[in-house]
Coordinates of N, CA and C in Angstrom, one line a residue:
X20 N 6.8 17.6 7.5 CA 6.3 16.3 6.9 C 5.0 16.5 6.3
X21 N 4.2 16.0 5.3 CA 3.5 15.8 4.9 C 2.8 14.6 4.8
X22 N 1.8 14.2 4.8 CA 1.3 12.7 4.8 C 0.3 12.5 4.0
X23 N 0.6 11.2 3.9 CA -0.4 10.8 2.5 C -2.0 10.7 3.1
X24 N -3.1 10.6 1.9 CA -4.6 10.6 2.9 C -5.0 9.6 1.8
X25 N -5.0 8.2 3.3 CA -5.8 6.5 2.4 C -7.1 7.0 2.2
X26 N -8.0 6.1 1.4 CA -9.7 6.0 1.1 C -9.7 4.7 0.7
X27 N -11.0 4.7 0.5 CA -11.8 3.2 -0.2 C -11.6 2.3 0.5
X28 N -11.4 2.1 1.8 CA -11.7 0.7 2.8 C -13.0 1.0 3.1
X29 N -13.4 -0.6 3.5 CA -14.7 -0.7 3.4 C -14.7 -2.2 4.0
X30 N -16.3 -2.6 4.2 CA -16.6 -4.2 4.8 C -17.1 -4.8 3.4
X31 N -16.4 -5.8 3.3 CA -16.9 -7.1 1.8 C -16.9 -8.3 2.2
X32 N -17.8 -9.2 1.2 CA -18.0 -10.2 1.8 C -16.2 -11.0 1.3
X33 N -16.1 -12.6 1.3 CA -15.2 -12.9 1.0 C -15.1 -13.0 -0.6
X34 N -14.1 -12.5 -1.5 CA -14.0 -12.8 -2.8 C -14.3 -11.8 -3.6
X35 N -14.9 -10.6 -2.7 CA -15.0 -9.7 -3.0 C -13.6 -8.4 -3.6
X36 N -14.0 -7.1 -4.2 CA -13.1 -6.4 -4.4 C -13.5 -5.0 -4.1
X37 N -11.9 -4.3 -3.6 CA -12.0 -3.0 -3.6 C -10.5 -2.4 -3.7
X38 N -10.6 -1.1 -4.4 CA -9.8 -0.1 -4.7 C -9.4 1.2 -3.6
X39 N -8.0 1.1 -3.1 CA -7.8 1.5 -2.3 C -7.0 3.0 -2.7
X40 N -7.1 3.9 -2.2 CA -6.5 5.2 -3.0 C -5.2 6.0 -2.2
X41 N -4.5 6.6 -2.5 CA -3.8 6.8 -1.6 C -3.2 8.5 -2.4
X42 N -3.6 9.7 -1.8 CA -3.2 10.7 -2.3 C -2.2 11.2 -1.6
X43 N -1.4 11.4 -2.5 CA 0.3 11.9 -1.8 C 0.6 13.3 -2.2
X44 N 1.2 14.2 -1.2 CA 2.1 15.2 -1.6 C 3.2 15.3 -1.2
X45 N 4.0 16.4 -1.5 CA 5.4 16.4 -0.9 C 5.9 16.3 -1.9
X46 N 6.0 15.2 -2.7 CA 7.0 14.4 -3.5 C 6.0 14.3 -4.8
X47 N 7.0 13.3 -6.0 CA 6.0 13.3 -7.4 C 6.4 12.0 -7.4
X48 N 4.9 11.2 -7.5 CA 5.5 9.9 -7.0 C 6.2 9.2 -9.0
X49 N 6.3 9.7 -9.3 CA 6.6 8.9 -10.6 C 8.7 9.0 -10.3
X50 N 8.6 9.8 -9.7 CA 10.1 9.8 -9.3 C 10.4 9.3 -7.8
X51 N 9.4 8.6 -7.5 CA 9.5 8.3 -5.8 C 9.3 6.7 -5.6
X52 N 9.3 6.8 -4.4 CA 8.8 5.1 -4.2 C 7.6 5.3 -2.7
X53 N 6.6 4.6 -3.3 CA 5.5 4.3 -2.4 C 4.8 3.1 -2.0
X54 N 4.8 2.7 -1.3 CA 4.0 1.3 -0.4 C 3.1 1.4 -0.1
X55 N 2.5 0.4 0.4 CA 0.7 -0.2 0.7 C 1.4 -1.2 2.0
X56 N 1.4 -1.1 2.8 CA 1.5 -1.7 4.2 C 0.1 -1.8 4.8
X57 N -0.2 -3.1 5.8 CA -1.5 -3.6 6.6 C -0.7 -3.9 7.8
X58 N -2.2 -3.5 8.6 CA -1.7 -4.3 10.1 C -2.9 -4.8 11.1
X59 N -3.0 -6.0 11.1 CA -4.4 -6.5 11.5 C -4.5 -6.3 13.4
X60 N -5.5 -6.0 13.6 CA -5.5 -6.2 14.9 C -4.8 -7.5 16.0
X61 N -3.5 -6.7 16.9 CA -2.9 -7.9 17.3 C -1.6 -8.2 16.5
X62 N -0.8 -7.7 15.2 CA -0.2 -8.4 14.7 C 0.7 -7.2 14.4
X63 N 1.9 -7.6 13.9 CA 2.8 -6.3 13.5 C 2.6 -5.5 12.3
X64 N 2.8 -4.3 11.8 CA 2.7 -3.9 10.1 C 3.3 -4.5 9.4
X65 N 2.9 -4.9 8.3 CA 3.5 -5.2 7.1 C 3.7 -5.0 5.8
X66 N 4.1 -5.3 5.0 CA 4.2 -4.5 3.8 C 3.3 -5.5 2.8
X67 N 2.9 -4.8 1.7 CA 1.5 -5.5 1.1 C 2.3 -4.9 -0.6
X68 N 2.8 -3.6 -0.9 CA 2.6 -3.8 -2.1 C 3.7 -2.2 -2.1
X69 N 5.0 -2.4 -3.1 CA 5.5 -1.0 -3.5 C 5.5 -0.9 -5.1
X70 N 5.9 0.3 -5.2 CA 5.3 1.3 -6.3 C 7.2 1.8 -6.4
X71 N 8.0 1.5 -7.1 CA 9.0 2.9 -7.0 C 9.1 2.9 -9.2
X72 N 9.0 4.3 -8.9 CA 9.6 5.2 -10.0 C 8.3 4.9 -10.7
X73 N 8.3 4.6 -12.0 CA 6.6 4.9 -13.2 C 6.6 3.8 -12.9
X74 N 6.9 2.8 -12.8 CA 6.1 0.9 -13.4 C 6.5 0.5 -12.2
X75 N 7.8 0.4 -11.6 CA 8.5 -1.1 -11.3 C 7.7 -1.7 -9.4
X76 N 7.5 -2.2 -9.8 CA 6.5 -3.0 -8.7 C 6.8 -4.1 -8.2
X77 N 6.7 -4.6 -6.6 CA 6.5 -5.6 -5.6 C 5.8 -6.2 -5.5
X78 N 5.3 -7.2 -5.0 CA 4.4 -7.7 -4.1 C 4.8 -8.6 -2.9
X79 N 4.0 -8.6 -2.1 CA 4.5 -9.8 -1.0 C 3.7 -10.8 -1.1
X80 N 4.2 -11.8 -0.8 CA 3.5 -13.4 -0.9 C 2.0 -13.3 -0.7
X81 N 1.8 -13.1 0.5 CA -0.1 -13.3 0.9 C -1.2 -13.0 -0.1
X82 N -0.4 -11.6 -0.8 CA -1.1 -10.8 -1.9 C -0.9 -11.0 -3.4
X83 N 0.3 -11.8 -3.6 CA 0.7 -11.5 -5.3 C -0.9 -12.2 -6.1
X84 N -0.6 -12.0 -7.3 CA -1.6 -12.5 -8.1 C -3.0 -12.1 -7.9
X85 N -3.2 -11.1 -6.7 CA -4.9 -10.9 -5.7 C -5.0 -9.4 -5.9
X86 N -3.6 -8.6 -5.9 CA -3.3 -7.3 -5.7 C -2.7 -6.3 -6.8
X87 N -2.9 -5.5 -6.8 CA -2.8 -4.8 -8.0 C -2.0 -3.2 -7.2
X88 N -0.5 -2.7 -7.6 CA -0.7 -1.2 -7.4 C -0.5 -0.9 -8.7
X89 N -0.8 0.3 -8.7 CA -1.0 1.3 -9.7 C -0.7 2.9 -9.0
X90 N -0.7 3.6 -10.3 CA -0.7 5.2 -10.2 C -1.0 6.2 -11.1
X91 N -1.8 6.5 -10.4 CA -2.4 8.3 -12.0 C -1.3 9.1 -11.2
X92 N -0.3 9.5 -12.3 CA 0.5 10.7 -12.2 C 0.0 11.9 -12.1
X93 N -0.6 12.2 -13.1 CA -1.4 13.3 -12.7 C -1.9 13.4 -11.4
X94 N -2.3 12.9 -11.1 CA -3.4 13.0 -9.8 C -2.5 13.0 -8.5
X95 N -1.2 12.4 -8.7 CA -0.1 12.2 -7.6 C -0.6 11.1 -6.8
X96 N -1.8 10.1 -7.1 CA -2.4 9.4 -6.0 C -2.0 7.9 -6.9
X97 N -2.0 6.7 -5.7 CA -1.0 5.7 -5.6 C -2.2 4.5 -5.3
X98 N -3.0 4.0 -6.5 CA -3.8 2.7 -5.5 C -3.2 1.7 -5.4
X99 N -4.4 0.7 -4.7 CA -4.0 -0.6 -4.2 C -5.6 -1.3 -4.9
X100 N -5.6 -1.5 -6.1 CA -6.6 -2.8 -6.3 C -6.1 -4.0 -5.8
X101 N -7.4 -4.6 -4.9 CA -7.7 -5.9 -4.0 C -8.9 -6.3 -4.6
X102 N -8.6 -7.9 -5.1 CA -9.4 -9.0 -5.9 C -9.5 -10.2 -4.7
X103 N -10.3 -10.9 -5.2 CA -10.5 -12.3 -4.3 C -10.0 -12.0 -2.8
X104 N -11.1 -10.8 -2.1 CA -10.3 -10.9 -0.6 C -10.9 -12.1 0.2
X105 N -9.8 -12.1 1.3 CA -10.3 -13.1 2.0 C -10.1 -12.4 3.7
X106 N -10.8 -13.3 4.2 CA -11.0 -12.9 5.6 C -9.4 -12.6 6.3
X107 N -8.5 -13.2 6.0 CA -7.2 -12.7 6.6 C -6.5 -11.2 5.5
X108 N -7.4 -10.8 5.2 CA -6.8 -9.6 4.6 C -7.6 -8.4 5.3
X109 N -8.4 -8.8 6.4 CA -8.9 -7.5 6.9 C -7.9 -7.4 8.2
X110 N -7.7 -5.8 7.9 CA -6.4 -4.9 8.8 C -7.1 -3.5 8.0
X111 N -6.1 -2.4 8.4 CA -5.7 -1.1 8.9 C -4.6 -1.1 7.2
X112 N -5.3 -0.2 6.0 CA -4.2 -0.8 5.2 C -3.6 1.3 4.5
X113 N -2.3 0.9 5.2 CA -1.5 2.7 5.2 C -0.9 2.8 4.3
X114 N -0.6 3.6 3.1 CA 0.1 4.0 2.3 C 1.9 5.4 3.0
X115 N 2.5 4.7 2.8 CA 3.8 5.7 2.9 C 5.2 5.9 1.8
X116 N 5.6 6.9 2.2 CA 6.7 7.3 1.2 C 7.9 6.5 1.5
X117 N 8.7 6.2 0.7 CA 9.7 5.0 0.6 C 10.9 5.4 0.3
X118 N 12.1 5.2 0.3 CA 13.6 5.7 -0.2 C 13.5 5.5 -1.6
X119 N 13.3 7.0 -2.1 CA 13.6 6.6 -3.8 C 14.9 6.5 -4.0
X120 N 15.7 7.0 -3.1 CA 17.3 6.5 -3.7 C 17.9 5.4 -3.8
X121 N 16.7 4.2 -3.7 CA 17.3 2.8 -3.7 C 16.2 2.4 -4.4
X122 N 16.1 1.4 -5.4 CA 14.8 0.9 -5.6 C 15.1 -0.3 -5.0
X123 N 16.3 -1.3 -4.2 CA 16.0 -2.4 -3.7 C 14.9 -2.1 -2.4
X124 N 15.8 -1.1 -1.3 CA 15.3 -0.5 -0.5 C 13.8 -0.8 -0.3
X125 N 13.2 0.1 -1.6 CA 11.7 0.5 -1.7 C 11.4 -1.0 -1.9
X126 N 11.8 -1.5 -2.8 CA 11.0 -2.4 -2.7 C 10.9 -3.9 -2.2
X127 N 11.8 -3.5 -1.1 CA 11.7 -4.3 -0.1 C 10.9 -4.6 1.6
X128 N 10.3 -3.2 1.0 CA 9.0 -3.4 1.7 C 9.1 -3.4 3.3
X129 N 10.3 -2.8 3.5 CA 10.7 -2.8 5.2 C 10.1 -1.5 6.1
X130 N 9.5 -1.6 7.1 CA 8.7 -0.7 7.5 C 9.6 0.4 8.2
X131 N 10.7 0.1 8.7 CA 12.0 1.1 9.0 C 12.1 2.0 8.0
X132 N 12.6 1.2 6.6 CA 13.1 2.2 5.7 C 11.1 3.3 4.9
X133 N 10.0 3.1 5.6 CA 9.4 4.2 5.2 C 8.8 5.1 6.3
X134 N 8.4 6.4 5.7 CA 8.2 7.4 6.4 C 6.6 8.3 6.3
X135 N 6.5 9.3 6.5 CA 5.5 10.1 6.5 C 4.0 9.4 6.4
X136 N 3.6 8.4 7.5 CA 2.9 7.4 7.1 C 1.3 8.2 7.1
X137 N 0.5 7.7 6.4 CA -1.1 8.1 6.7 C -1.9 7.8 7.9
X138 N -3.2 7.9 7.7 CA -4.0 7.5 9.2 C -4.7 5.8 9.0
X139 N -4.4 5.7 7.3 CA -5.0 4.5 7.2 C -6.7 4.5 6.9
X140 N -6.9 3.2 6.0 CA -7.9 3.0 6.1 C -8.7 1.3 6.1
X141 N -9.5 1.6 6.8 CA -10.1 0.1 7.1 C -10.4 -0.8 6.2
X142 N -10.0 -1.8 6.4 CA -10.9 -2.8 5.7 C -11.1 -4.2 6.2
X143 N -12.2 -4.6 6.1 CA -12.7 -6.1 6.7 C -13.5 -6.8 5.5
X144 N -13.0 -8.2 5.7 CA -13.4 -9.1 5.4 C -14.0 -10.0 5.8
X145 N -15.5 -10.7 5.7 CA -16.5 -11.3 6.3 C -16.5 -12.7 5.4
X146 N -16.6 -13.4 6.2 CA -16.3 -15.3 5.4 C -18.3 -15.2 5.2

């Protein structure tokens, strides 16, 4: 297994923004499916944002319209731009590899169907 390595968490105030990075190997994510999953202290993981194949993209409720993924192919790395955060958006936010052989699958964001997860990276939000 190989595992992806998050960056760019950080402490902001509320309404603030930050870019979250997620460098993957193993796989070429323009033919893959990749997620942005959080998990706040106390509460279960969830899924925040997928990525499968070049464009086609998710979001989940808490985040749509706030959240942004993207991808440099080149670079094989998978962000997560985060706009207007708010204090319920600070958690533990992990990038993982997804079933490219489905794109409902992937992009349904279920934490069963992903694998090879990272260590994660912090982020807090201060009101």
């Amino acid at each position: 297994q190989v595992h992806p390595v998050e960056s760019g968490g950080d402490s902001v105030q509320t309404g603030g923004s930050l870019r979250l990075a997620c460098v993957v190997s193993g796989y070429s994510i323009v033919s893959g499916c990749t997620g942005w999953f959080r998990q706040a202290p106390g509460k279960e993981r969830e899924g925040v944002a997928a990525i499968f194949g070049a464009d086609i993209t998710r979001y989940t409720a808490p985040v749509k319209g706030r959240f942004t993924i993207s991808q440099d192919i080149a670079e094989n790395t998978v962000y997560l731009q985060m706009s207007s955060l708010k204090p319920e958006d600070t958690a533990m936010y992990y990038c993982a590899r997804g079933p490219a052989w489905s794109r409902s699958y992937c992009l349904n964001l279920q934490t069963a169907q992903f694998g090879d997860w990272g260590q994660g990276t912090r982020v807090t939000v201060s009101s």
